[in-house]
PDB file of C-alpha atoms in Angstrom:
ATOM      1  CA  MET A   1      -0.568 -20.314 -16.573  1.00 55.00           C
ATOM      2  CA  ALA A   2      -1.951 -20.041 -13.056  1.00 58.00           C
ATOM      3  CA  LEU A   3      -1.146 -22.599 -10.413  1.00 59.00           C
ATOM      4  CA  ASN A   4      -3.945 -25.128  -9.933  1.00 60.00           C
ATOM      5  CA  ILE A   5      -4.411 -25.929  -6.251  1.00 60.00           C
ATOM      6  CA  SER A   6      -6.815 -28.752  -5.505  1.00 63.00           C
ATOM      7  CA  SER A   7      -9.286 -28.287  -2.668  1.00 70.00           C
ATOM      8  CA  ASP A   8      -8.730 -31.976  -1.895  1.00 77.00           C
ATOM      9  CA  LEU A   9      -5.142 -31.332  -0.781  1.00 82.00           C
ATOM     10  CA  VAL A  10      -3.944 -29.976   2.535  1.00 87.00           C
ATOM     11  CA  PRO A  11      -0.378 -28.629   2.201  1.00 86.00           C
ATOM     12  CA  GLN A  12       1.731 -29.901   5.095  1.00 90.00           C
ATOM     13  CA  VAL A  13       5.529 -29.799   4.961  1.00 94.00           C
ATOM     14  CA  ILE A  14       8.654 -29.783   2.847  1.00 94.00           C
ATOM     15  CA  ASN A  15       9.408 -33.506   3.018  1.00 94.00           C
ATOM     16  CA  ASP A  16      12.978 -33.126   1.733  1.00 93.00           C
ATOM     17  CA  TYR A  17      15.081 -30.938  -0.533  1.00 92.00           C
ATOM     18  CA  ASN A  18      18.502 -30.603  -2.135  1.00 90.00           C
ATOM     19  CA  ALA A  19      20.668 -27.698  -3.275  1.00 88.00           C
ATOM     20  CA  TYR A  20      22.491 -27.589  -6.612  1.00 88.00           C
ATOM     21  CA  THR A  21      25.030 -25.291  -8.283  1.00 84.00           C
ATOM     22  CA  GLU A  22      24.515 -23.616 -11.652  1.00 82.00           C
ATOM     23  CA  ASP A  23      26.330 -26.638 -13.137  1.00 80.00           C
ATOM     24  CA  ASP A  24      23.694 -28.960 -11.623  1.00 76.00           C
ATOM     25  CA  LEU A  25      26.167 -30.360  -9.097  1.00 75.00           C
ATOM     26  CA  LEU A  26      24.575 -31.464  -5.839  1.00 73.00           C
ATOM     27  CA  ILE A  27      25.992 -29.351  -3.017  1.00 74.00           C
ATOM     28  CA  GLY A  28      23.607 -30.606  -0.330  1.00 61.00           C
ATOM     29  CA  LEU A  29      24.342 -30.150   3.340  1.00 66.00           C
ATOM     30  CA  ALA A  30      22.384 -26.913   3.406  1.00 69.00           C
ATOM     31  CA  ASP A  31      20.509 -27.504   6.645  1.00 79.00           C
ATOM     32  CA  GLU A  32      18.136 -24.616   6.049  1.00 89.00           C
ATOM     33  CA  VAL A  33      17.665 -21.844   3.500  1.00 93.00           C
ATOM     34  CA  THR A  34      15.925 -18.574   4.298  1.00 96.00           C
ATOM     35  CA  LEU A  35      14.306 -17.438   1.062  1.00 97.00           C
ATOM     36  CA  PRO A  36      14.247 -13.762   0.083  1.00 98.00           C
ATOM     37  CA  LYS A  37      11.472 -11.536   1.295  1.00 98.00           C
ATOM     38  CA  ILE A  38       9.903  -9.734  -1.675  1.00 97.00           C
ATOM     39  CA  LYS A  39       9.270  -6.161  -0.639  1.00 97.00           C
ATOM     40  CA  ASN A  40       8.197  -3.506  -3.125  1.00 96.00           C
ATOM     41  CA  LYS A  41       9.820  -0.115  -2.983  1.00 96.00           C
ATOM     42  CA  THR A  42       7.258   2.414  -1.831  1.00 95.00           C
ATOM     43  CA  THR A  43       6.853   6.151  -1.921  1.00 94.00           C
ATOM     44  CA  SER A  44       4.827   8.323   0.412  1.00 94.00           C
ATOM     45  CA  VAL A  45       2.049  10.176  -1.397  1.00 93.00           C
ATOM     46  CA  SER A  46       0.146  13.085   0.142  1.00 93.00           C
ATOM     47  CA  GLY A  47      -1.598  16.197  -1.105  1.00 92.00           C
ATOM     48  CA  MET A  48      -4.873  18.003  -1.519  1.00 92.00           C
ATOM     49  CA  GLY A  49      -7.849  15.681  -1.474  1.00 90.00           C
ATOM     50  CA  ILE A  50      -5.887  12.883   0.196  1.00 89.00           C
ATOM     51  CA  ALA A  51      -6.758  12.336   3.848  1.00 91.00           C
ATOM     52  CA  GLY A  52      -3.206  11.882   5.117  1.00 91.00           C
ATOM     53  CA  GLU A  53      -0.355   9.893   3.623  1.00 93.00           C
ATOM     54  CA  VAL A  54      -0.478   6.768   1.493  1.00 93.00           C
ATOM     55  CA  ASP A  55       2.546   4.498   1.298  1.00 93.00           C
ATOM     56  CA  SER A  56       2.203   3.546  -2.373  1.00 94.00           C
ATOM     57  CA  PRO A  57       4.047   0.518  -3.815  1.00 94.00           C
ATOM     58  CA  VAL A  58       6.042   1.093  -7.026  1.00 94.00           C
ATOM     59  CA  PRO A  59       5.317  -2.007  -9.167  1.00 92.00           C
ATOM     60  CA  GLY A  60       8.397  -3.825 -10.416  1.00 94.00           C
ATOM     61  CA  GLN A  61      10.796  -1.987  -8.103  1.00 96.00           C
ATOM     62  CA  PHE A  62      12.100  -3.938  -5.129  1.00 97.00           C
ATOM     63  CA  GLU A  63      14.077  -3.378  -1.993  1.00 97.00           C
ATOM     64  CA  SER A  64      17.193  -5.462  -1.411  1.00 98.00           C
ATOM     65  CA  MET A  65      16.467  -9.197  -1.373  1.00 98.00           C
ATOM     66  CA  GLU A  66      18.648 -11.548   0.672  1.00 98.00           C
ATOM     67  CA  ALA A  67      18.841 -15.313   0.964  1.00 97.00           C
ATOM     68  CA  THR A  68      20.700 -17.113   3.734  1.00 94.00           C
ATOM     69  CA  LEU A  69      22.030 -20.639   3.353  1.00 90.00           C
ATOM     70  CA  ASN A  70      22.840 -22.475   6.583  1.00 89.00           C
ATOM     71  CA  TRP A  71      25.537 -25.135   6.248  1.00 85.00           C
ATOM     72  CA  ASN A  72      26.331 -27.989   8.617  1.00 83.00           C
ATOM     73  CA  THR A  73      30.073 -27.399   8.218  1.00 79.00           C
ATOM     74  CA  MET A  74      32.445 -25.269   6.156  1.00 73.00           C
ATOM     75  CA  TYR A  75      33.603 -26.922   2.978  1.00 68.00           C
ATOM     76  CA  SER A  76      34.942 -25.857  -0.393  1.00 66.00           C
ATOM     77  CA  TYR A  77      31.719 -24.767  -2.090  1.00 71.00           C
ATOM     78  CA  ALA A  78      30.696 -22.529   0.810  1.00 69.00           C
ATOM     79  CA  THR A  79      33.986 -20.646   0.527  1.00 73.00           C
ATOM     80  CA  LYS A  80      33.894 -20.574  -3.313  1.00 76.00           C
ATOM     81  CA  MET A  81      30.598 -18.748  -2.980  1.00 80.00           C
ATOM     82  CA  MET A  82      32.455 -15.788  -1.457  1.00 82.00           C
ATOM     83  CA  ASN A  83      34.152 -14.803  -4.739  1.00 84.00           C
ATOM     84  CA  PRO A  84      32.843 -11.223  -5.241  1.00 83.00           C
ATOM     85  CA  ASN A  85      33.730 -11.321  -8.952  1.00 88.00           C
ATOM     86  CA  LYS A  86      31.343 -14.160  -9.734  1.00 87.00           C
ATOM     87  CA  ASN A  87      27.576 -14.368  -9.806  1.00 90.00           C
ATOM     88  CA  ILE A  88      26.226 -17.355  -7.946  1.00 90.00           C
ATOM     89  CA  GLN A  89      23.225 -19.440  -8.898  1.00 93.00           C
ATOM     90  CA  ILE A  90      21.747 -21.948  -6.480  1.00 92.00           C
ATOM     91  CA  THR A  91      18.816 -24.192  -7.368  1.00 94.00           C
ATOM     92  CA  LEU A  92      16.758 -25.737  -4.585  1.00 94.00           C
ATOM     93  CA  ARG A  93      14.531 -28.702  -5.436  1.00 95.00           C
ATOM     94  CA  ALA A  94      12.007 -29.794  -2.841  1.00 96.00           C
ATOM     95  CA  ALA A  95       9.192 -32.294  -2.398  1.00 96.00           C
ATOM     96  CA  MET A  96       6.154 -30.637  -0.801  1.00 95.00           C
ATOM     97  CA  GLN A  97       4.027 -33.140   1.096  1.00 95.00           C
ATOM     98  CA  ASN A  98       0.247 -32.797   1.002  1.00 92.00           C
ATOM     99  CA  ASP A  99      -2.509 -34.746   2.735  1.00 91.00           C
ATOM    100  CA  ASN A 100      -5.032 -35.828   0.098  1.00 87.00           C
ATOM    101  CA  LYS A 101      -7.922 -35.963   2.642  1.00 82.00           C
ATOM    102  CA  ASN A 102      -8.270 -39.703   1.991  1.00 83.00           C
ATOM    103  CA  GLY A 103      -5.602 -40.674   4.482  1.00 82.00           C
ATOM    104  CA  GLY A 104      -2.772 -40.685   1.964  1.00 90.00           C
ATOM    105  CA  TYR A 105      -0.063 -38.303   0.867  1.00 92.00           C
ATOM    106  CA  THR A 106       0.686 -36.720  -2.465  1.00 92.00           C
ATOM    107  CA  TYR A 107       3.750 -34.683  -3.386  1.00 94.00           C
ATOM    108  CA  LYS A 108       4.298 -31.591  -5.484  1.00 94.00           C
ATOM    109  CA  GLY A 109       7.634 -30.386  -6.726  1.00 97.00           C
ATOM    110  CA  LEU A 110       9.046 -27.028  -5.677  1.00 97.00           C
ATOM    111  CA  ARG A 111      11.959 -25.483  -7.565  1.00 98.00           C
ATOM    112  CA  VAL A 112      13.587 -22.246  -6.424  1.00 97.00           C
ATOM    113  CA  VAL A 113      16.423 -20.570  -8.321  1.00 98.00           C
ATOM    114  CA  LEU A 114      18.410 -17.898  -6.499  1.00 97.00           C
ATOM    115  CA  GLY A 115      20.986 -15.832  -8.359  1.00 96.00           C
ATOM    116  CA  GLY A 116      23.147 -13.013  -7.104  1.00 96.00           C
ATOM    117  CA  ARG A 117      26.357 -12.089  -5.364  1.00 94.00           C
ATOM    118  CA  PRO A 118      27.817 -13.081  -2.012  1.00 92.00           C
ATOM    119  CA  LYS A 119      27.311 -10.617   0.816  1.00 93.00           C
ATOM    120  CA  GLU A 120      28.482 -12.405   3.932  1.00 91.00           C
ATOM    121  CA  LEU A 121      30.115 -15.593   5.133  1.00 88.00           C
ATOM    122  CA  ASP A 122      29.792 -16.569   8.778  1.00 90.00           C
ATOM    123  CA  PRO A 123      31.990 -19.643   9.347  1.00 88.00           C
ATOM    124  CA  GLY A 124      30.110 -20.451  12.555  1.00 89.00           C
ATOM    125  CA  LYS A 125      31.601 -22.126  15.606  1.00 93.00           C
ATOM    126  CA  LEU A 126      33.640 -25.153  16.528  1.00 92.00           C
ATOM    127  CA  LYS A 127      32.156 -27.450  19.128  1.00 93.00           C
ATOM    128  CA  ARG A 128      32.943 -31.089  19.683  1.00 95.00           C
ATOM    129  CA  ALA A 129      30.320 -33.456  18.203  1.00 94.00           C
ATOM    130  CA  ASP A 130      28.249 -30.587  16.770  1.00 90.00           C
ATOM    131  CA  THR A 131      27.633 -28.793  13.495  1.00 86.00           C
ATOM    132  CA  MET A 132      29.403 -25.500  12.825  1.00 87.00           C
ATOM    133  CA  GLY A 133      26.300 -23.483  11.955  1.00 86.00           C
ATOM    134  CA  SER A 134      28.024 -21.754   9.030  1.00 86.00           C
ATOM    135  CA  THR A 135      25.981 -19.351   6.886  1.00 88.00           C
ATOM    136  CA  THR A 136      26.318 -17.663   3.519  1.00 88.00           C
ATOM    137  CA  THR A 137      24.208 -14.604   2.699  1.00 93.00           C
ATOM    138  CA  LEU A 138      23.479 -13.692  -0.922  1.00 94.00           C
ATOM    139  CA  GLU A 139      22.215 -10.436  -2.398  1.00 96.00           C
ATOM    140  CA  VAL A 140      19.529 -11.870  -4.671  1.00 98.00           C
ATOM    141  CA  THR A 141      18.987 -10.305  -8.096  1.00 98.00           C
ATOM    142  CA  ARG A 142      17.351 -13.355  -9.734  1.00 98.00           C
ATOM    143  CA  TYR A 143      14.485 -15.172  -8.013  1.00 98.00           C
ATOM    144  CA  LEU A 144      12.429 -17.887  -9.675  1.00 98.00           C
ATOM    145  CA  MET A 145       9.890 -20.128  -7.947  1.00 98.00           C
ATOM    146  CA  GLU A 146       8.038 -22.991  -9.624  1.00 98.00           C
ATOM    147  CA  VAL A 147       5.436 -25.324  -8.143  1.00 95.00           C
ATOM    148  CA  ASP A 148       4.970 -28.558 -10.093  1.00 94.00           C
ATOM    149  CA  GLY A 149       6.555 -26.958 -13.164  1.00 95.00           C
ATOM    150  CA  THR A 150       4.374 -23.835 -13.082  1.00 96.00           C
ATOM    151  CA  THR A 151       6.210 -20.547 -12.559  1.00 97.00           C
ATOM    152  CA  VAL A 152       4.604 -18.611  -9.709  1.00 97.00           C
ATOM    153  CA  ILE A 153       7.306 -15.946  -9.160  1.00 98.00           C
ATOM    154  CA  ASP A 154       9.919 -14.742 -11.650  1.00 98.00           C
ATOM    155  CA  ILE A 155      12.034 -11.713 -10.791  1.00 98.00           C
ATOM    156  CA  ASP A 156      15.208 -10.647 -12.571  1.00 98.00           C
ATOM    157  CA  LYS A 157      16.257  -7.210 -11.365  1.00 97.00           C
ATOM    158  CA  PHE A 158      18.884  -6.658 -14.070  1.00 96.00           C
ATOM    159  CA  ALA A 159      16.578  -7.766 -16.905  1.00 95.00           C
ATOM    160  CA  GLY A 160      13.612  -5.736 -15.614  1.00 94.00           C
ATOM    161  CA  ARG A 161      11.482  -8.872 -15.375  1.00 96.00           C
ATOM    162  CA  TYR A 162       8.683  -9.420 -12.854  1.00 97.00           C
ATOM    163  CA  TYR A 163       6.057 -12.134 -13.361  1.00 98.00           C
ATOM    164  CA  VAL A 164       3.452 -13.433 -10.917  1.00 97.00           C
ATOM    165  CA  ASP A 165       1.565 -16.595 -11.925  1.00 96.00           C
ATOM    166  CA  GLY A 166       2.702 -16.091 -15.532  1.00 94.00           C
ATOM    167  CA  GLU A 167       1.459 -12.489 -15.751  1.00 96.00           C
ATOM    168  CA  ASP A 168       4.029  -9.836 -16.691  1.00 97.00           C
ATOM    169  CA  MET A 169       3.712  -7.190 -13.965  1.00 96.00           C
ATOM    170  CA  ARG A 170       5.970  -4.797 -15.925  1.00 96.00           C
ATOM    171  CA  ALA A 171       4.481  -5.249 -19.429  1.00 96.00           C
ATOM    172  CA  GLU A 172       2.866  -1.813 -19.573  1.00 95.00           C
ATOM    173  CA  ILE A 173       5.925  -0.129 -18.042  1.00 94.00           C
ATOM    174  CA  ASN A 174       8.399  -1.892 -20.353  1.00 93.00           C
ATOM    175  CA  ALA A 175       6.288  -1.000 -23.421  1.00 95.00           C
ATOM    176  CA  LEU A 176       6.724   2.687 -22.583  1.00 94.00           C
ATOM    177  CA  ILE A 177      10.483   2.766 -21.987  1.00 92.00           C
TER     178      ILE A 177
END
């Protein structure tokens, strides 16, 4: 099911959001989250009849995906996330604010699920009357994004799953292997 975007709405900002564990416990205090960049693996193709090289994407194959969570201070969940023997799942739930062109606001829900393993913990700094600026970096193997309940991105590297707007990008490939 494709995402329906009204021409009467002007997307503006993330009004607010929260972060949750895989057990649906609010962990909050994530000041900012840098979502993973989705970058296809590519291969360089050249040969007779091709005027130069073409950097060709390989559908369903991705480069490393990282997410960075910025914390106000260090606390127990940030350090628990560094257990290399445990997969981590973080769910972010946000309210996206839109101008409805009639002078009012409407809101759409955004849900992002990030799953993977810890890569890095930067405890930050200590400064009187200031946040620590701690960060946790995850190697993301599971990436799900929903807007108002509609799945727009669904990647699971270990399950060989890759959907965009509900369409299985690997259907033909998976049918052959």
